Coordinates of C-alpha atoms (C1' of nucleotides) in Angstrom, one line a residue:
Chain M
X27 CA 133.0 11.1 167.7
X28 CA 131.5 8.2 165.9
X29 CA 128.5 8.1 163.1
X30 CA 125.2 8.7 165.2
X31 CA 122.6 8.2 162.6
X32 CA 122.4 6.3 160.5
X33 CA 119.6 6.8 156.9
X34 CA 119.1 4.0 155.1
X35 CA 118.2 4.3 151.3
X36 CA 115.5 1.8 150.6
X37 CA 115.7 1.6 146.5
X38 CA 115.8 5.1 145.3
X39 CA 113.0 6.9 146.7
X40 CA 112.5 7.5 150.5
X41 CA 115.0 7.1 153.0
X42 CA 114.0 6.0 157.3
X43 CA 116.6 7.7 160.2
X44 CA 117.9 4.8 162.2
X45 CA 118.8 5.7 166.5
X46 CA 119.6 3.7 168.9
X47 CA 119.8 4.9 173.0
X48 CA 123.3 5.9 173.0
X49 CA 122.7 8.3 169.8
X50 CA 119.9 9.7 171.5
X51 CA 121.4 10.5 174.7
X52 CA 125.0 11.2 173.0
X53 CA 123.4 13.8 171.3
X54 CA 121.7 15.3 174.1
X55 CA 124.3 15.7 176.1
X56 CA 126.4 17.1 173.2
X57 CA 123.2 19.7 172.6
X58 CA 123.3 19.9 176.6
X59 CA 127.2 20.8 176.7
X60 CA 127.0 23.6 173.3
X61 CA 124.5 25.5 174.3
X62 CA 123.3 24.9 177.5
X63 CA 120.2 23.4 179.2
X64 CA 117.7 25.7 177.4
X65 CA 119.0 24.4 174.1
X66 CA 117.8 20.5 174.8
X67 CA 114.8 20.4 173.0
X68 CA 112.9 17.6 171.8
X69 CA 112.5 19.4 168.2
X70 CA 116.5 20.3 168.2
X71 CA 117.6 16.7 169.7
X72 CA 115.2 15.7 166.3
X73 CA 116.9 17.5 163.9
X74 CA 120.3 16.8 165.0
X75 CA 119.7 13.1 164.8
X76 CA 117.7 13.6 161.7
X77 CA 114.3 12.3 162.3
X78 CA 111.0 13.4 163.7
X79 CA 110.4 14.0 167.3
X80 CA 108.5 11.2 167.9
X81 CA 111.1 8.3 167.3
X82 CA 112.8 9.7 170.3
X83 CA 109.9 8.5 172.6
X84 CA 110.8 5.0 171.2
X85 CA 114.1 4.7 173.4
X86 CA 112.9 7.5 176.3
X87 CA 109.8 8.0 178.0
X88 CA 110.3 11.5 178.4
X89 CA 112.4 14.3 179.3
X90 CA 112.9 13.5 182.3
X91 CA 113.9 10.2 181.5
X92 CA 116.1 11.6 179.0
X93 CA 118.0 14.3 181.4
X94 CA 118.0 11.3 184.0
X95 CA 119.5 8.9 181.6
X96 CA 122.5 12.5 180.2
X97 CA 123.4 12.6 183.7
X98 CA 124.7 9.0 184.2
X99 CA 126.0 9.0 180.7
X100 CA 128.8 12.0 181.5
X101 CA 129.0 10.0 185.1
X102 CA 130.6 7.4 183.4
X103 CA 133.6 9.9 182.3
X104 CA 133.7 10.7 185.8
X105 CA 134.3 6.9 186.7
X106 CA 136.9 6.2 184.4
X107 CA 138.7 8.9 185.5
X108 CA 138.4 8.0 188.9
X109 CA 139.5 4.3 188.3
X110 CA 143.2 4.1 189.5
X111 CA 143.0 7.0 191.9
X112 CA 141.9 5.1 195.1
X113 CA 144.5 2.8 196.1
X114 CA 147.0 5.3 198.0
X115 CA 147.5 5.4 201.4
X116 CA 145.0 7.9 202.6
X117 CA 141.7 6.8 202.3
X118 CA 141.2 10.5 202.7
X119 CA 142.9 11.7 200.1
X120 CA 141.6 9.2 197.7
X121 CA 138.2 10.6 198.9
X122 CA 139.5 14.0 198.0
X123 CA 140.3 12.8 194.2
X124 CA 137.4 11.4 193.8
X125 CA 135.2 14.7 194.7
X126 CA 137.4 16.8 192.6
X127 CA 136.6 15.0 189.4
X128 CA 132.9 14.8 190.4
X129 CA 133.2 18.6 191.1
X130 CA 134.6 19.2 187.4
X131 CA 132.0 17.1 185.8
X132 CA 129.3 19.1 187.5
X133 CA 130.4 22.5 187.4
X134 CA 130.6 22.8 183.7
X135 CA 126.7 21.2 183.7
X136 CA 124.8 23.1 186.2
X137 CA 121.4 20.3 184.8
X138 CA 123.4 17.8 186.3
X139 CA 123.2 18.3 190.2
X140 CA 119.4 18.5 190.1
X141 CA 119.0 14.7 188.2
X142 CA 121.9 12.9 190.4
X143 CA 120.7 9.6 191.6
X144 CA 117.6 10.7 191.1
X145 CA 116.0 7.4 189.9
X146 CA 118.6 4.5 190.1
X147 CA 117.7 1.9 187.3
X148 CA 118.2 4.7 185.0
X149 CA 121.4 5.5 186.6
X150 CA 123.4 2.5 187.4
X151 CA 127.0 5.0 187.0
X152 CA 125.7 7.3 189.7
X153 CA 125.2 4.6 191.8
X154 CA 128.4 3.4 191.1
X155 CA 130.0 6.7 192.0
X156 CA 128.4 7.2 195.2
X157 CA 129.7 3.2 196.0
X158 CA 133.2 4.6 195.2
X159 CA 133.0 7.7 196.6
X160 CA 131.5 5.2 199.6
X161 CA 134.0 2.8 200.1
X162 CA 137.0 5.2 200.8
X163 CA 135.2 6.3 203.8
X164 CA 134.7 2.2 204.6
X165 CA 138.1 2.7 205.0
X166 CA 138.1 5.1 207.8
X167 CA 136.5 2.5 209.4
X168 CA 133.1 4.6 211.1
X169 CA 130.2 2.8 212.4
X170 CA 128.0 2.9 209.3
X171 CA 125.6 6.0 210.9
X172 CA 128.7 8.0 210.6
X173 CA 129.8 6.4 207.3
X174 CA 126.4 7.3 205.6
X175 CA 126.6 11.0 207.3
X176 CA 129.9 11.9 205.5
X177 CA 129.7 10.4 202.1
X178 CA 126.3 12.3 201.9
X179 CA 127.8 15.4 203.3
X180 CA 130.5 15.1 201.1
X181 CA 128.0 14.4 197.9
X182 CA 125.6 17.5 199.3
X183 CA 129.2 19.7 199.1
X184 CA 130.3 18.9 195.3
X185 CA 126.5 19.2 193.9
X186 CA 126.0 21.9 195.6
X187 CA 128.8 23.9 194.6
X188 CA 129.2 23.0 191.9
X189 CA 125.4 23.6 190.5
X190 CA 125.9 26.9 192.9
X191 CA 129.3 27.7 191.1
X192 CA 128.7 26.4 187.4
X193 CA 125.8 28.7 187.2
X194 CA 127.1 31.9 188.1
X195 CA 128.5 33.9 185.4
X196 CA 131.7 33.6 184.1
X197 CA 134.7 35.5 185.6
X198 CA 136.3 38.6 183.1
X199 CA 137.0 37.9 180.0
X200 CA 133.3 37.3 179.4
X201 CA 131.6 37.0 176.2
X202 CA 132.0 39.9 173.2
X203 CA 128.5 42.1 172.9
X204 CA 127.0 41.6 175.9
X205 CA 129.3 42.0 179.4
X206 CA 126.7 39.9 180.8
X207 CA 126.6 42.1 184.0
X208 CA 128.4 39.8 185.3
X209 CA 131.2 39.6 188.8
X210 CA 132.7 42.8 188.1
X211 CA 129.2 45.1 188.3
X212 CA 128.8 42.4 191.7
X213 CA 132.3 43.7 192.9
X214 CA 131.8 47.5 192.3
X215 CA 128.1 46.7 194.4
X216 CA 129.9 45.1 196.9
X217 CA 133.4 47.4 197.2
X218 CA 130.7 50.5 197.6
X219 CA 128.2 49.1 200.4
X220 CA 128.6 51.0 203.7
X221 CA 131.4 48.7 206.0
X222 CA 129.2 49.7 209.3
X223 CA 126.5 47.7 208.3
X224 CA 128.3 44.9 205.9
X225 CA 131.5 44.4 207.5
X226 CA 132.0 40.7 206.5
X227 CA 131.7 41.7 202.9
X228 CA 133.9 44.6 202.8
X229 CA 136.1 42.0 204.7
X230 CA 136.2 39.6 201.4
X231 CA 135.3 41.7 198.4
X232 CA 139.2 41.7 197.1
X233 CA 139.3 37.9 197.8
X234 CA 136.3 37.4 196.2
X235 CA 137.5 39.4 193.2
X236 CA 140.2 37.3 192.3
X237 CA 138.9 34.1 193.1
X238 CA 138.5 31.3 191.3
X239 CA 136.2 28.7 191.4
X240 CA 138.1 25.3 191.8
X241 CA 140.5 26.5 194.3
X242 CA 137.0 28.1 196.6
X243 CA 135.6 24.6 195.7
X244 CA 138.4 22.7 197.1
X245 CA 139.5 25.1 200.4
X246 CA 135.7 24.2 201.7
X247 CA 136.4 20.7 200.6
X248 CA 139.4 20.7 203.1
X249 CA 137.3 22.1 205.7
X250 CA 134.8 19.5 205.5
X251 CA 137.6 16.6 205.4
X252 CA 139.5 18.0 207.8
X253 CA 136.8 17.7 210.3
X254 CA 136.5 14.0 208.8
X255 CA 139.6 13.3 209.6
X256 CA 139.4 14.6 213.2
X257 CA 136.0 11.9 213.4
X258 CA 138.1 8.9 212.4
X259 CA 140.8 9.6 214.7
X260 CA 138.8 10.3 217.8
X261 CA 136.9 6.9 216.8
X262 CA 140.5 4.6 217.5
Chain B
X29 CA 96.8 36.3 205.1
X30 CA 95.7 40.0 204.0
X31 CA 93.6 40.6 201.2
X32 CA 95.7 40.4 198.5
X33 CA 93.4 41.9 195.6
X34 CA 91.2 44.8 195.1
X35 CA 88.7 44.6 193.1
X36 CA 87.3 48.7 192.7
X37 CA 83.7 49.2 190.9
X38 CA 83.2 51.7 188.7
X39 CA 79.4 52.7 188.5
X40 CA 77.9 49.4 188.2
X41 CA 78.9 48.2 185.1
X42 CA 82.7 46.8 184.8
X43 CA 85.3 46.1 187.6
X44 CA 89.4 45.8 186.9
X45 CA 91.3 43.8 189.4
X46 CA 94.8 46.0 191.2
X47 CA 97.4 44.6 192.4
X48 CA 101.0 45.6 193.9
X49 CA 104.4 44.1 194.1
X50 CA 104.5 42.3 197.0
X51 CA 100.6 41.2 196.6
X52 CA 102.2 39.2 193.3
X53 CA 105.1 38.3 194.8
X54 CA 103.4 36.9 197.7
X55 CA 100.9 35.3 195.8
X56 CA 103.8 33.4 193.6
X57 CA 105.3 32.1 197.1
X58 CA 102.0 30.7 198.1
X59 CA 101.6 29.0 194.7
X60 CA 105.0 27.6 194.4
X61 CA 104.4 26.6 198.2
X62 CA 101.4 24.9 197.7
X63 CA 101.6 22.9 194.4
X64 CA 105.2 23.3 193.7
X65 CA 108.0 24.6 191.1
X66 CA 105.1 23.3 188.1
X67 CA 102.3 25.3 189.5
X68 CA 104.2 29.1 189.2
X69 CA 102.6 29.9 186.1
X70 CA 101.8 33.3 184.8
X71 CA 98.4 32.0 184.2
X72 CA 97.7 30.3 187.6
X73 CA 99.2 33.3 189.3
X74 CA 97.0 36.1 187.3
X75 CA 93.9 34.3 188.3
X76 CA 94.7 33.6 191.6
X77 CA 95.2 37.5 191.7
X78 CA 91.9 37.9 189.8
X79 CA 93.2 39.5 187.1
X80 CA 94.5 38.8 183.6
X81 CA 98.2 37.9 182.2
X82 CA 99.8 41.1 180.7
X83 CA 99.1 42.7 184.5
X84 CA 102.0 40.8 185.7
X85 CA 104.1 41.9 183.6
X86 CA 103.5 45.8 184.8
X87 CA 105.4 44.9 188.2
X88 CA 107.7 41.9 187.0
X89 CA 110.1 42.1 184.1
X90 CA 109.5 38.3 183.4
X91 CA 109.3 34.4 185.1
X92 CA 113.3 34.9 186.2
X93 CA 112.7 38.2 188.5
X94 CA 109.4 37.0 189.7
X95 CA 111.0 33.9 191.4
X96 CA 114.1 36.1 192.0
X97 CA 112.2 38.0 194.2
X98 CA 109.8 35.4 195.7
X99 CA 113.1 33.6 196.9
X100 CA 114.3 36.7 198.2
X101 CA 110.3 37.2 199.9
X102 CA 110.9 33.5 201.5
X103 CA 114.8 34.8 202.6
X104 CA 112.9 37.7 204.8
X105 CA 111.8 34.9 206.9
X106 CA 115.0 33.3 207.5
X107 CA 116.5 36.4 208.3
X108 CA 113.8 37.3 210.4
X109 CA 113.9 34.0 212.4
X110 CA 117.7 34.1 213.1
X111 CA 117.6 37.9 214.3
X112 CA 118.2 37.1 217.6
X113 CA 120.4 33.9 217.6
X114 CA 123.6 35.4 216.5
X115 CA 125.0 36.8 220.2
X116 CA 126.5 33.7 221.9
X117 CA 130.0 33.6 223.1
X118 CA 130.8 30.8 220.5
X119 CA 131.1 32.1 216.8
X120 CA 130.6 28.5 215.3
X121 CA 127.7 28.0 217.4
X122 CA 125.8 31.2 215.8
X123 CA 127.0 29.9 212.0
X124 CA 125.5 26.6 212.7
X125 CA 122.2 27.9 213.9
X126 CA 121.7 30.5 210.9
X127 CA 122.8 27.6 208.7
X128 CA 120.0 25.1 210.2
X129 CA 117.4 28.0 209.6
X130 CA 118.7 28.6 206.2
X131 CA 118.7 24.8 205.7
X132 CA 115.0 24.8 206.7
X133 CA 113.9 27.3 204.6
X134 CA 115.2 25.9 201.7
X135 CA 114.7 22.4 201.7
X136 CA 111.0 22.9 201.8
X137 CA 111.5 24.9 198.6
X138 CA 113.5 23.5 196.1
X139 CA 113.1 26.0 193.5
X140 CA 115.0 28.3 196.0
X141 CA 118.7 27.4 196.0
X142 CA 118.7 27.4 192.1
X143 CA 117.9 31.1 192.1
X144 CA 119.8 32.2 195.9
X145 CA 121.8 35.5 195.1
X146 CA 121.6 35.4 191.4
X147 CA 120.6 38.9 191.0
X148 CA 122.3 41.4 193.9
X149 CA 119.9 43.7 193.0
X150 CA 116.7 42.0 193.0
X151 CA 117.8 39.8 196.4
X152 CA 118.9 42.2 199.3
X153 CA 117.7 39.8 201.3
X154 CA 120.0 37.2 200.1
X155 CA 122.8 39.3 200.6
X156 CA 122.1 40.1 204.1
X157 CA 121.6 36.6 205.0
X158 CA 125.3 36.5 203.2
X159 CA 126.3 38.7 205.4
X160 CA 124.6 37.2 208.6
X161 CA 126.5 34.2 208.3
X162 CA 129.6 35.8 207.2
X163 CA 129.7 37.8 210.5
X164 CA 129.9 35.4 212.6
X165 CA 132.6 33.8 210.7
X166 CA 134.4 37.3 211.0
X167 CA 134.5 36.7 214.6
X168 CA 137.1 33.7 214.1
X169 CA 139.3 36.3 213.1
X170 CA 140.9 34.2 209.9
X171 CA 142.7 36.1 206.8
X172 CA 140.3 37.5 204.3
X173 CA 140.8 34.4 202.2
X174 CA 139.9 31.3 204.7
X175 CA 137.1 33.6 206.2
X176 CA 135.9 33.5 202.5
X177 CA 136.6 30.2 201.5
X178 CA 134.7 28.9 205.0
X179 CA 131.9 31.3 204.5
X180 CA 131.4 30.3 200.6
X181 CA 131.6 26.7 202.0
X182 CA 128.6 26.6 204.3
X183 CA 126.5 28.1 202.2
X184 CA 127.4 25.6 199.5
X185 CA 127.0 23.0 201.5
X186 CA 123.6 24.3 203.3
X187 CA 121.8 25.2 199.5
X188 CA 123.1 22.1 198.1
X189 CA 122.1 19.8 200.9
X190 CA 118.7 21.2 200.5
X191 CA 117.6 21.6 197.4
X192 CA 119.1 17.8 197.0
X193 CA 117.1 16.7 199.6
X194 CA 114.2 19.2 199.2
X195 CA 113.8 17.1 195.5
X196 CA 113.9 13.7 196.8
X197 CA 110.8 11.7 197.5
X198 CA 109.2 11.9 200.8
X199 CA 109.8 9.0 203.5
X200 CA 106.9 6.6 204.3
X201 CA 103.3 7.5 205.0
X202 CA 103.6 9.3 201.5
X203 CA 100.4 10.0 199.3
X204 CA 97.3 8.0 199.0
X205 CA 96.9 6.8 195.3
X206 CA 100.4 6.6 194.1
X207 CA 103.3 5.3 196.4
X208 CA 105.5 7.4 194.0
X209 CA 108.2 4.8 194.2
X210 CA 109.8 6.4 197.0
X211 CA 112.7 5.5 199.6
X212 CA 111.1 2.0 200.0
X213 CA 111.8 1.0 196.6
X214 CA 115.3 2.2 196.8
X215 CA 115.9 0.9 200.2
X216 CA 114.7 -3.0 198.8
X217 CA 116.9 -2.5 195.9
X218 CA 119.7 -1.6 197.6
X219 CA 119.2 -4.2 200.4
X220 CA 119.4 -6.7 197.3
X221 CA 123.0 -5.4 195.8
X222 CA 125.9 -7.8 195.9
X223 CA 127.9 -7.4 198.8
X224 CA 131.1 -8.0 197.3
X225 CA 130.5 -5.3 194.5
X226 CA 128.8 -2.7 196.9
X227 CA 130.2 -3.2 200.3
X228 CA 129.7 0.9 201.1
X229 CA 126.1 0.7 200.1
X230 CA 125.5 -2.6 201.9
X231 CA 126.5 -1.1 205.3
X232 CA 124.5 1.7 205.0
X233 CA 121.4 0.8 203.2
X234 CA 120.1 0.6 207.0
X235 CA 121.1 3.3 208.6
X236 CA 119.4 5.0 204.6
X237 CA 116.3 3.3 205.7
X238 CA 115.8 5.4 208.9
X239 CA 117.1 8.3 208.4
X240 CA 116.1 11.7 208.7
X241 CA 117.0 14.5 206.4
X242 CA 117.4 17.3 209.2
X243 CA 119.8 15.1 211.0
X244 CA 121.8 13.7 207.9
X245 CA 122.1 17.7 207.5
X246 CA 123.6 18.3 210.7
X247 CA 126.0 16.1 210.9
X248 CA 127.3 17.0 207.7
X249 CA 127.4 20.6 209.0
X250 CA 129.3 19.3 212.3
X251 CA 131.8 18.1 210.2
X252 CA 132.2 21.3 208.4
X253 CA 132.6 23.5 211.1
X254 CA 134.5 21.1 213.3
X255 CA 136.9 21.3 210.1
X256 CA 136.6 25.2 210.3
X257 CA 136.7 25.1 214.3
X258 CA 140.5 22.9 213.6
X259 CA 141.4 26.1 211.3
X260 CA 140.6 29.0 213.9
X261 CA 142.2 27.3 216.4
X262 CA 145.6 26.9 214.4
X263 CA 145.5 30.7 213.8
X264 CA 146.0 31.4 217.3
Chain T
dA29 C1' 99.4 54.8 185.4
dC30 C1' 97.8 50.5 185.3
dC31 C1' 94.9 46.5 183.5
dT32 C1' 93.0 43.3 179.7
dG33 C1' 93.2 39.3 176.8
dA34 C1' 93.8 37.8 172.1
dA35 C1' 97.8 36.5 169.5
dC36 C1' 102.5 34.6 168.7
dA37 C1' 106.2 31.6 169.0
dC38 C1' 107.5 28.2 171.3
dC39 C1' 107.3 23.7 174.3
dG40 C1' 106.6 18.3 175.6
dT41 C1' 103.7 14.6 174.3
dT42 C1' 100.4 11.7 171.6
dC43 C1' 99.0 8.9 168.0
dA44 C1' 97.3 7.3 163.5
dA45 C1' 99.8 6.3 159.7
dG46 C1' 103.5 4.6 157.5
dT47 C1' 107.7 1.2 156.4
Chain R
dA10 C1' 110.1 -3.2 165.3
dC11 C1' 110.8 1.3 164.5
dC12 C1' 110.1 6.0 162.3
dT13 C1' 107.1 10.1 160.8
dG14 C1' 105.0 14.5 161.5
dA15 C1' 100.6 16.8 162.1
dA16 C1' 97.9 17.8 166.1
dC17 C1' 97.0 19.0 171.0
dA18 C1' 97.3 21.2 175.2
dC19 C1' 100.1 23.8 177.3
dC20 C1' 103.9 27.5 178.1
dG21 C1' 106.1 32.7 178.6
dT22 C1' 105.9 37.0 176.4
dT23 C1' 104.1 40.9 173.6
dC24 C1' 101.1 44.5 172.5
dA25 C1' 97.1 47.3 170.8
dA26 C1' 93.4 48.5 173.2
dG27 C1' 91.1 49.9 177.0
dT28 C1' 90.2 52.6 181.7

DNA sequence: ACCTGAACACCGTTCAAGT
DNA sequence: ACCTGAACACCGTTCAAGT
C-alpha cells in the first residue's frame, strides 16, 4: 500500500491534509474490509485520511456515492483476475470462472451486492464485468431474449449468494469471547425439530453441518449452467 | 385493518396508549410497506402507534428483531398463499410455484432478503417456508447433499433476484416531479456504447428496454430447475 | 406490568471561514 | 481549488419516573 495522504508543512506553523478520489475510496474500502460495513463512517474515513469530514464531500457527494464508487473499486480486482480466463473452449466454463471470482469478491463484502451496477457512470468496472460476464454467453450463440435472461440469472445467483452467504456467521472456529451463536446452536435447533413435521430438514442437517460455503455456492452454480447448457444445445 | 391501538381513559384526566406484539410488528410492515426501508423508524413507528419511543422497546429487543420479525410477519403470507399449490404430480412444478410466490413477496420488499432466516428463533416462519420448498425437492429423491445444494440454490437465487430487482428503479410511467433517472437513462446510455467494446450489451440493450422483472425471474428459475430436473433424471 | 419522554452518543450533511 | 470543524437535524437506545 502506497502513501494516501499527504500534509503539507506550509513554513512552520500549520499544516493542510491533501486527498485525492482514490485515497478516499481506498480508504473506505480498507475501513469497509477491517471492520465491516458499520465501521465506514464519515468521521472514521476522516480521521484515517487525516482531515475533517468535510473535505470528503469535495471528491463524493455522499455516502451513497461513496459506497457506489467502493464497489466498482474492488470490481476492478475482480477484472484483472478475470482477464486471461475466457479464451478456452467452453464458453461455459469460461462463464463458470468468471462467476467464481465475482462470487469471492462478494462474499467476503456482504455491502457489495446491494450497490452493484447500481448507478453506471459511477461504475464503469461493474459494467465492464457484466459485458464479460456477457459476452461468454454471446458465445452460446442465444437469440438476445435468451442471452439477457441468463447472464441476469447468473448475476441474480452470485449476488445473491453471496450477500446471502457472506453474511451469515462464520462456520466453528469462531471468534474468542463471544461464540456468536452462531451454525452450531442452528444445527443443535435443527438436529432436535420433530422429522414428522420437518422432514426435508432432518433430511440435510448433517450436510448442512459440514458444509462450506464455496463448494454450496458453486453445486447451485452447476445447476443453473447445466440447464444453460441444455438451452444452447436444444437451440442448434 | 384492525384497530391497532388502545387508547384506555382513566377518569378524565390522562390517557396512555397499549399496544402488543403483533400490533407493532404489523405496524412496522405497513410503514416499511408504505414509505420504504428509510421510513422504519422507532420514532415514526411509536407515533403511528400513538405512543412514545421507550414503549417499543418493552416488546422488541431493538431495530434488528423488529425487522426480524416483520420479515418473518410478511413470510406468513407467502406461506399462506402457497398452502395449497404443493400437491401436483411434478415435484419441480410445486418448487417453481413456491419460488414465484416467494419471489413476489420479496421483491416488493427489499429490506426482506437481507434479514430472511437470520435469527431461527425469531423467524419460524422463514424456516417453514425453508422447509416448504425443501419438501418438494425431497420428492426428487437425490442424496442428502444435492437435495441441499439444489434447495440452498433456489432460494439464493429467488432472494437475490429480488432484492436486486426489488432495489432497482421502476420502469416508465415512474413519479411525477422527478424522473429519478431510471431505466430510460440507462437504456440511452447503453444504446450509445461502442459496439466493438460492448457487443453483449449492444444485443441486449433491447430486449433490457422491455423487459419485465417477473419474467426475467422466471426464466432464470427455468434454467435452474431444468438444471436440477437433468440431475434427478440422472439418479434414476 | 407496561408506558413515557428527556437525555445520550452517535450519524450524514452543510457551510462560513480559512488557506 | 481545496481543506476545516462547529453546527444542524436526525438516528437508535437507555433509563428514571410514572401509572
Amino acid at each position: 500500500m502506497a502513501e494516501t495522504r499527504s500534509t503539507a508543512r506550509t513554513g512552520g506553523s500549520r499544516q493542510r491534509a491533501s486527498h485525492s478520489l482514490e485515497a478516499v475510496v481506498g480508504e473506505a474500502v480498507a475501513l469497509l474490509d477491517e471492520d465491516g460495513e458499520a465501521a465506514l463512517t464519515f468521521r472514521a474515513l476522516a480521521a484515517r485520511l487525516g482531515g475533517g469530514v468535510g473535505s470528503i464531500y469535495w471528491y463524493v457527494s455522499g455516502k451513497d456515492e461513496l459506497v457506489a464508487r467502493a464497489s466498482d473499486h474492488v470490481l476492478a480486482g475482480v477484472l484483472a483476475d478475470t482477464e486471461g480466463a475466457t479464451g478456452s473452449p467452453d464458453p461455459v466454463d469460461d462463464l463458470r470462472a468468471v462467476a467464481v471470482a465475482f462470487f469471492e469478491a462478494v462474499s467476503s463484502r456482504p455491502w457489495l451486492g446491494a450497490y452493484f451496477l447500481r448507478d453506471v457512470d459511477l461504475q464503469p468496472n461493474a459494467v465492464l464485468l457484466y459485458e464479460r460476464l456477457g459476452q461468454q454467453v454471446l458465445r452460446l450463440h442465444l437469440p438476445p431474449r435468451e442471452t439477457f435472461h441468463a447472464v441476469s440469472a447468473v448475476m441474480g445467483y452470485v449476488i445473491g449468494t453471496a450477500a446471502d452467504l457472506g453474511r451469515r456467521p462464520e462456520a466453528a472456529g469462531g471468534d474468542a469471547a463471544e461464540p456468536e451463536r452462531g451454525l452450531d446452536d442452528l444445527v443443535a435447533h435443527w438436529r432436535g425439530l420433530d422429522p414428522e413435521q420437518f422432514p426435508f430438514i432432518r433430511h440435510v442437517v448433517e450436510e448442512f453441518a459440514v458444509h462450506e460455503d464455496a463448494e454450496q455456492f458453486r453445486a447451485g452454480l452447476d445447476l443453473l449452467l447445466a440447464g444453460l447448457r441444455l438451452q444452447a444445445d436444444r437451440q442448434r
